[in-house]
Tab-separated table of C-alpha atoms in Angstrom:
chain	number	residue	atom	x	y	z
A	1	UNK	CA	-50.212	7.434	13.145
A	2	UNK	CA	-47.185	7.434	10.869
A	3	UNK	CA	-45.391	5.036	13.186
A	4	UNK	CA	-48.506	2.843	13.251
A	5	UNK	CA	-48.508	2.638	9.450
A	6	UNK	CA	-44.756	2.044	9.280
A	7	UNK	CA	-45.136	-0.764	11.807
A	8	UNK	CA	-47.066	-2.887	9.289
A	9	UNK	CA	-45.537	-1.680	6.036
A	10	UNK	CA	-42.336	-3.730	6.377
A	11	UNK	CA	-43.854	-6.765	8.069
A	12	UNK	CA	-41.139	-9.023	6.621
A	13	UNK	CA	-38.456	-7.168	8.566
A	14	UNK	CA	-37.882	-7.252	12.332
A	15	UNK	CA	-39.625	-4.413	14.161
A	16	UNK	CA	-39.676	-3.662	17.878
A	17	UNK	CA	-42.701	-1.397	17.433
A	18	UNK	CA	-44.653	-4.142	15.703
A	19	UNK	CA	-43.789	-6.549	18.505
A	20	UNK	CA	-44.924	-4.001	21.086
A	21	UNK	CA	-48.213	-3.469	19.254
A	22	UNK	CA	-48.810	-7.202	18.976
A	23	UNK	CA	-48.043	-7.601	22.679
A	24	UNK	CA	-50.534	-4.860	23.562
A	25	UNK	CA	-53.180	-6.384	21.303
A	26	UNK	CA	-52.510	-9.864	22.657
A	27	UNK	CA	-52.698	-8.631	26.224
A	28	UNK	CA	-55.966	-6.804	25.472
A	29	UNK	CA	-57.397	-9.918	23.824
A	30	UNK	CA	-56.301	-12.052	26.767
A	31	UNK	CA	-57.946	-9.664	29.222
A	32	UNK	CA	-61.082	-9.620	27.057
A	33	UNK	CA	-61.265	-13.419	27.300
A	34	UNK	CA	-60.255	-13.673	30.955
A	35	UNK	CA	-62.624	-11.068	32.334
A	36	UNK	CA	-65.854	-12.862	31.250
A	37	UNK	CA	-64.526	-16.127	32.690
A	38	UNK	CA	-63.783	-14.390	35.964
A	39	UNK	CA	-67.136	-12.572	35.919
A	40	UNK	CA	-68.926	-15.852	35.201
A	41	UNK	CA	-68.138	-16.901	38.764
A	42	UNK	CA	-70.247	-14.090	40.190
A	43	UNK	CA	-72.861	-13.274	37.558
A	44	UNK	CA	-75.858	-15.229	36.370
A	45	UNK	CA	-76.221	-14.576	32.671
A	46	UNK	CA	-79.445	-14.248	30.800
A	47	UNK	CA	-79.812	-16.369	27.732
A	48	UNK	CA	-77.639	-15.060	24.871
A	49	UNK	CA	-76.058	-12.341	27.003
A	50	UNK	CA	-72.785	-14.162	27.718
A	51	UNK	CA	-71.689	-14.234	24.071
A	52	UNK	CA	-72.281	-10.520	23.632
A	53	UNK	CA	-70.481	-9.786	26.876
A	54	UNK	CA	-67.459	-11.850	25.814
A	55	UNK	CA	-67.397	-10.117	22.427
A	56	UNK	CA	-67.659	-6.714	24.090
A	57	UNK	CA	-64.821	-7.556	26.490
A	58	UNK	CA	-62.609	-8.717	23.624
A	59	UNK	CA	-63.294	-5.517	21.658
A	60	UNK	CA	-62.665	-3.432	24.771
A	61	UNK	CA	-59.417	-5.291	25.508
A	62	UNK	CA	-58.140	-4.830	21.951
A	63	UNK	CA	-59.157	-1.158	22.053
A	64	UNK	CA	-57.249	-0.710	25.296
A	65	UNK	CA	-54.212	-2.358	23.686
A	66	UNK	CA	-54.392	0.026	20.710
A	67	UNK	CA	-54.852	2.984	23.062
A	68	UNK	CA	-51.848	1.914	25.139
A	69	UNK	CA	-49.734	1.672	21.994
A	70	UNK	CA	-50.896	5.106	20.861
A	71	UNK	CA	-50.152	6.537	24.310
A	72	UNK	CA	-46.685	4.992	24.266
A	73	UNK	CA	-46.137	6.367	20.777
A	74	UNK	CA	-47.285	9.842	21.803
A	75	UNK	CA	-45.377	10.087	25.071
A	76	UNK	CA	-42.213	8.163	24.297
A	77	UNK	CA	-41.647	7.350	20.639
A	78	UNK	CA	-42.086	10.913	19.381
A	79	UNK	CA	-39.380	12.039	21.781
A	80	UNK	CA	-37.154	9.174	20.765
A	81	UNK	CA	-37.817	10.210	17.175
A	82	UNK	CA	-36.249	13.600	17.934
A	83	UNK	CA	-33.150	11.841	19.258
A	84	UNK	CA	-33.079	9.806	16.050
A	85	UNK	CA	-33.286	12.991	13.966
A	86	UNK	CA	-30.306	14.461	15.830
A	87	UNK	CA	-28.351	11.222	15.380
A	88	UNK	CA	-29.214	11.167	11.667
A	89	UNK	CA	-28.083	14.791	11.292
A	90	UNK	CA	-24.782	13.971	13.014
A	91	UNK	CA	-24.277	11.001	10.684
A	92	UNK	CA	-24.706	13.443	7.758
A	93	UNK	CA	-21.917	15.690	9.140
A	94	UNK	CA	-24.368	18.236	10.541
A	95	UNK	CA	-23.462	18.833	14.186
A	96	UNK	CA	-25.491	22.010	14.636
A	97	UNK	CA	-28.525	20.206	16.086
A	98	UNK	CA	-29.324	19.641	19.741
A	99	UNK	CA	-31.985	17.530	21.373
A	100	UNK	CA	-34.070	19.755	23.653
A	101	UNK	CA	-35.483	16.887	25.685
A	102	UNK	CA	-35.669	17.164	29.469
A	103	UNK	CA	-36.303	13.885	31.226
A	104	UNK	CA	-34.649	12.632	34.391
A	105	UNK	CA	-34.347	9.025	33.270
A	106	UNK	CA	-32.422	6.962	30.727
A	107	UNK	CA	-34.159	8.775	27.850
A	108	UNK	CA	-32.926	12.106	29.178
A	109	UNK	CA	-29.475	10.587	29.649
A	110	UNK	CA	-29.561	9.438	26.032
A	111	UNK	CA	-30.517	12.929	24.838
A	112	UNK	CA	-27.780	14.499	26.969
A	113	UNK	CA	-25.263	12.027	25.549
A	114	UNK	CA	-26.193	13.014	22.001
A	115	UNK	CA	-25.955	16.707	22.899
A	116	UNK	CA	-22.543	16.149	24.484
A	117	UNK	CA	-21.369	14.176	21.462
A	118	UNK	CA	-22.565	16.940	19.142
A	119	UNK	CA	-20.770	19.577	21.218
A	120	UNK	CA	-17.559	17.531	21.276
A	121	UNK	CA	-17.731	17.109	17.509
A	122	UNK	CA	-18.218	20.856	17.064
A	123	UNK	CA	-15.192	21.541	19.258
A	124	UNK	CA	-13.158	18.950	17.379
A	125	UNK	CA	-14.119	20.449	14.020
A	126	UNK	CA	-13.188	23.913	15.310
A	127	UNK	CA	-9.797	22.655	16.494
A	128	UNK	CA	-9.184	20.885	13.191
A	129	UNK	CA	-10.089	24.092	11.356
A	130	UNK	CA	-7.615	26.080	13.476
A	131	UNK	CA	-4.872	23.512	12.911
A	132	UNK	CA	-5.582	23.522	9.172
A	133	UNK	CA	-5.354	27.314	9.129
A	134	UNK	CA	-1.987	27.212	10.921
A	135	UNK	CA	-0.759	24.515	8.554
A	136	UNK	CA	-1.779	26.587	5.538
A	137	UNK	CA	0.014	29.605	6.973
A	138	UNK	CA	3.143	27.546	7.669
A	139	UNK	CA	2.981	26.056	4.177
A	140	UNK	CA	2.757	29.532	2.639
A	141	UNK	CA	5.741	30.682	4.693
A	142	UNK	CA	7.686	27.593	3.637
A	143	UNK	CA	6.866	28.258	-0.015
A	144	UNK	CA	8.066	31.853	0.385
A	145	UNK	CA	11.326	30.711	2.008
A	146	UNK	CA	11.794	28.127	-0.737
A	147	UNK	CA	11.360	30.782	-3.417
A	148	UNK	CA	13.863	33.050	-1.693
A	149	UNK	CA	16.317	30.164	-1.409
A	150	UNK	CA	15.872	29.335	-5.078
A	151	UNK	CA	16.465	32.972	-5.998
A	152	UNK	CA	19.612	33.023	-3.838
A	153	UNK	CA	20.858	29.825	-5.445
A	154	UNK	CA	20.163	31.283	-8.891
A	155	UNK	CA	22.095	34.448	-8.034
A	156	UNK	CA	24.933	32.344	-6.649
A	157	UNK	CA	24.983	30.258	-9.815
A	158	UNK	CA	25.100	33.411	-11.915
A	159	UNK	CA	27.998	34.723	-9.802
A	160	UNK	CA	29.799	31.400	-10.118
A	161	UNK	CA	29.342	31.441	-13.872
A	162	UNK	CA	30.751	34.982	-13.999
A	163	UNK	CA	33.777	33.896	-11.948
A	164	UNK	CA	34.306	30.877	-14.194
A	165	UNK	CA	34.044	33.112	-17.258
A	166	UNK	CA	36.536	35.594	-15.781
A	167	UNK	CA	38.937	32.772	-14.921
A	168	UNK	CA	38.596	31.487	-18.476
A	169	UNK	CA	39.374	34.913	-19.875
A	170	UNK	CA	42.356	35.268	-17.536
A	171	UNK	CA	43.592	31.836	-18.607
A	172	UNK	CA	43.313	32.818	-22.252
A	173	UNK	CA	45.159	36.080	-21.543
A	174	UNK	CA	47.944	34.275	-19.686
A	175	UNK	CA	48.212	31.744	-22.501
A	176	UNK	CA	48.381	34.525	-25.067
A	177	UNK	CA	51.004	36.380	-23.027
A	178	UNK	CA	53.010	33.169	-22.732
A	179	UNK	CA	52.821	32.670	-26.466
A	180	UNK	CA	53.878	36.272	-27.068
A	181	UNK	CA	56.769	35.911	-24.628
A	182	UNK	CA	57.905	32.753	-26.363
A	183	UNK	CA	57.716	34.493	-29.742
A	184	UNK	CA	59.676	37.464	-28.395
A	185	UNK	CA	62.292	35.099	-26.995
A	186	UNK	CA	62.664	33.415	-30.368
A	187	UNK	CA	62.908	36.801	-32.075
A	188	UNK	CA	65.566	37.924	-29.589
A	189	UNK	CA	67.499	34.713	-30.142
A	190	UNK	CA	67.304	35.189	-33.896
A	191	UNK	CA	68.426	38.801	-33.498
A	192	UNK	CA	71.312	37.671	-31.310
A	193	UNK	CA	72.301	35.089	-33.920
A	194	UNK	CA	72.101	37.670	-36.663
A	195	UNK	CA	74.207	40.081	-34.612
A	196	UNK	CA	76.804	37.388	-33.994
A	197	UNK	CA	76.870	36.524	-37.663
A	198	UNK	CA	77.234	40.194	-38.547
A	199	UNK	CA	80.061	40.562	-36.058
A	200	UNK	CA	81.858	37.618	-37.607
A	201	UNK	CA	81.459	39.107	-41.047
A	202	UNK	CA	82.885	42.400	-39.815
A	203	UNK	CA	85.839	40.636	-38.208
A	204	UNK	CA	86.509	38.675	-41.377
A	205	UNK	CA	86.356	41.851	-43.380
A	206	UNK	CA	88.762	43.627	-41.046
A	207	UNK	CA	91.155	40.694	-41.124
A	208	UNK	CA	91.168	40.625	-44.891
A	209	UNK	CA	92.141	44.291	-45.047
């Protein structure tokens, strides 16, 4: 009944169901018109009876058309509706649904195709989840290695700075020692000069005596 109402709600839009209903009604109307014409060849009508018979045949034909549409809706469209629900769920990223429809024809093949597609999507999602888990684990390991490398580089930089500082201190010490040696050399030279001068004074003194 819902499909019957939906068939005429959006009459401005194309609808296969509406076309099917109109075909059934048209066929019923055609049979309702044709049957009295065919029966007229074999039946002698009483006065006024033919019109009522034609009207009854038309009503019966239209009723048969409506009944055929309802039967098609009950036997086929409701099952196709289940396939549509599964397809709609898959389009909304919900692959947990299956279509429990058993029919050894193209409708059953369609349902099996949707079930197979849903199963393949579930397997694909599971594989993607596993790969993502491995990638996260690898990323965590890489971050850990990076931190260790950074710590090693920091320790190496600290050691290098200590070596540079020690070399600087040694350079300062060598420079200071060099300066002290130079000062001692100058002092020794001055002492030597003073000694020589003193020796000359002594010699002059001795000579004058």
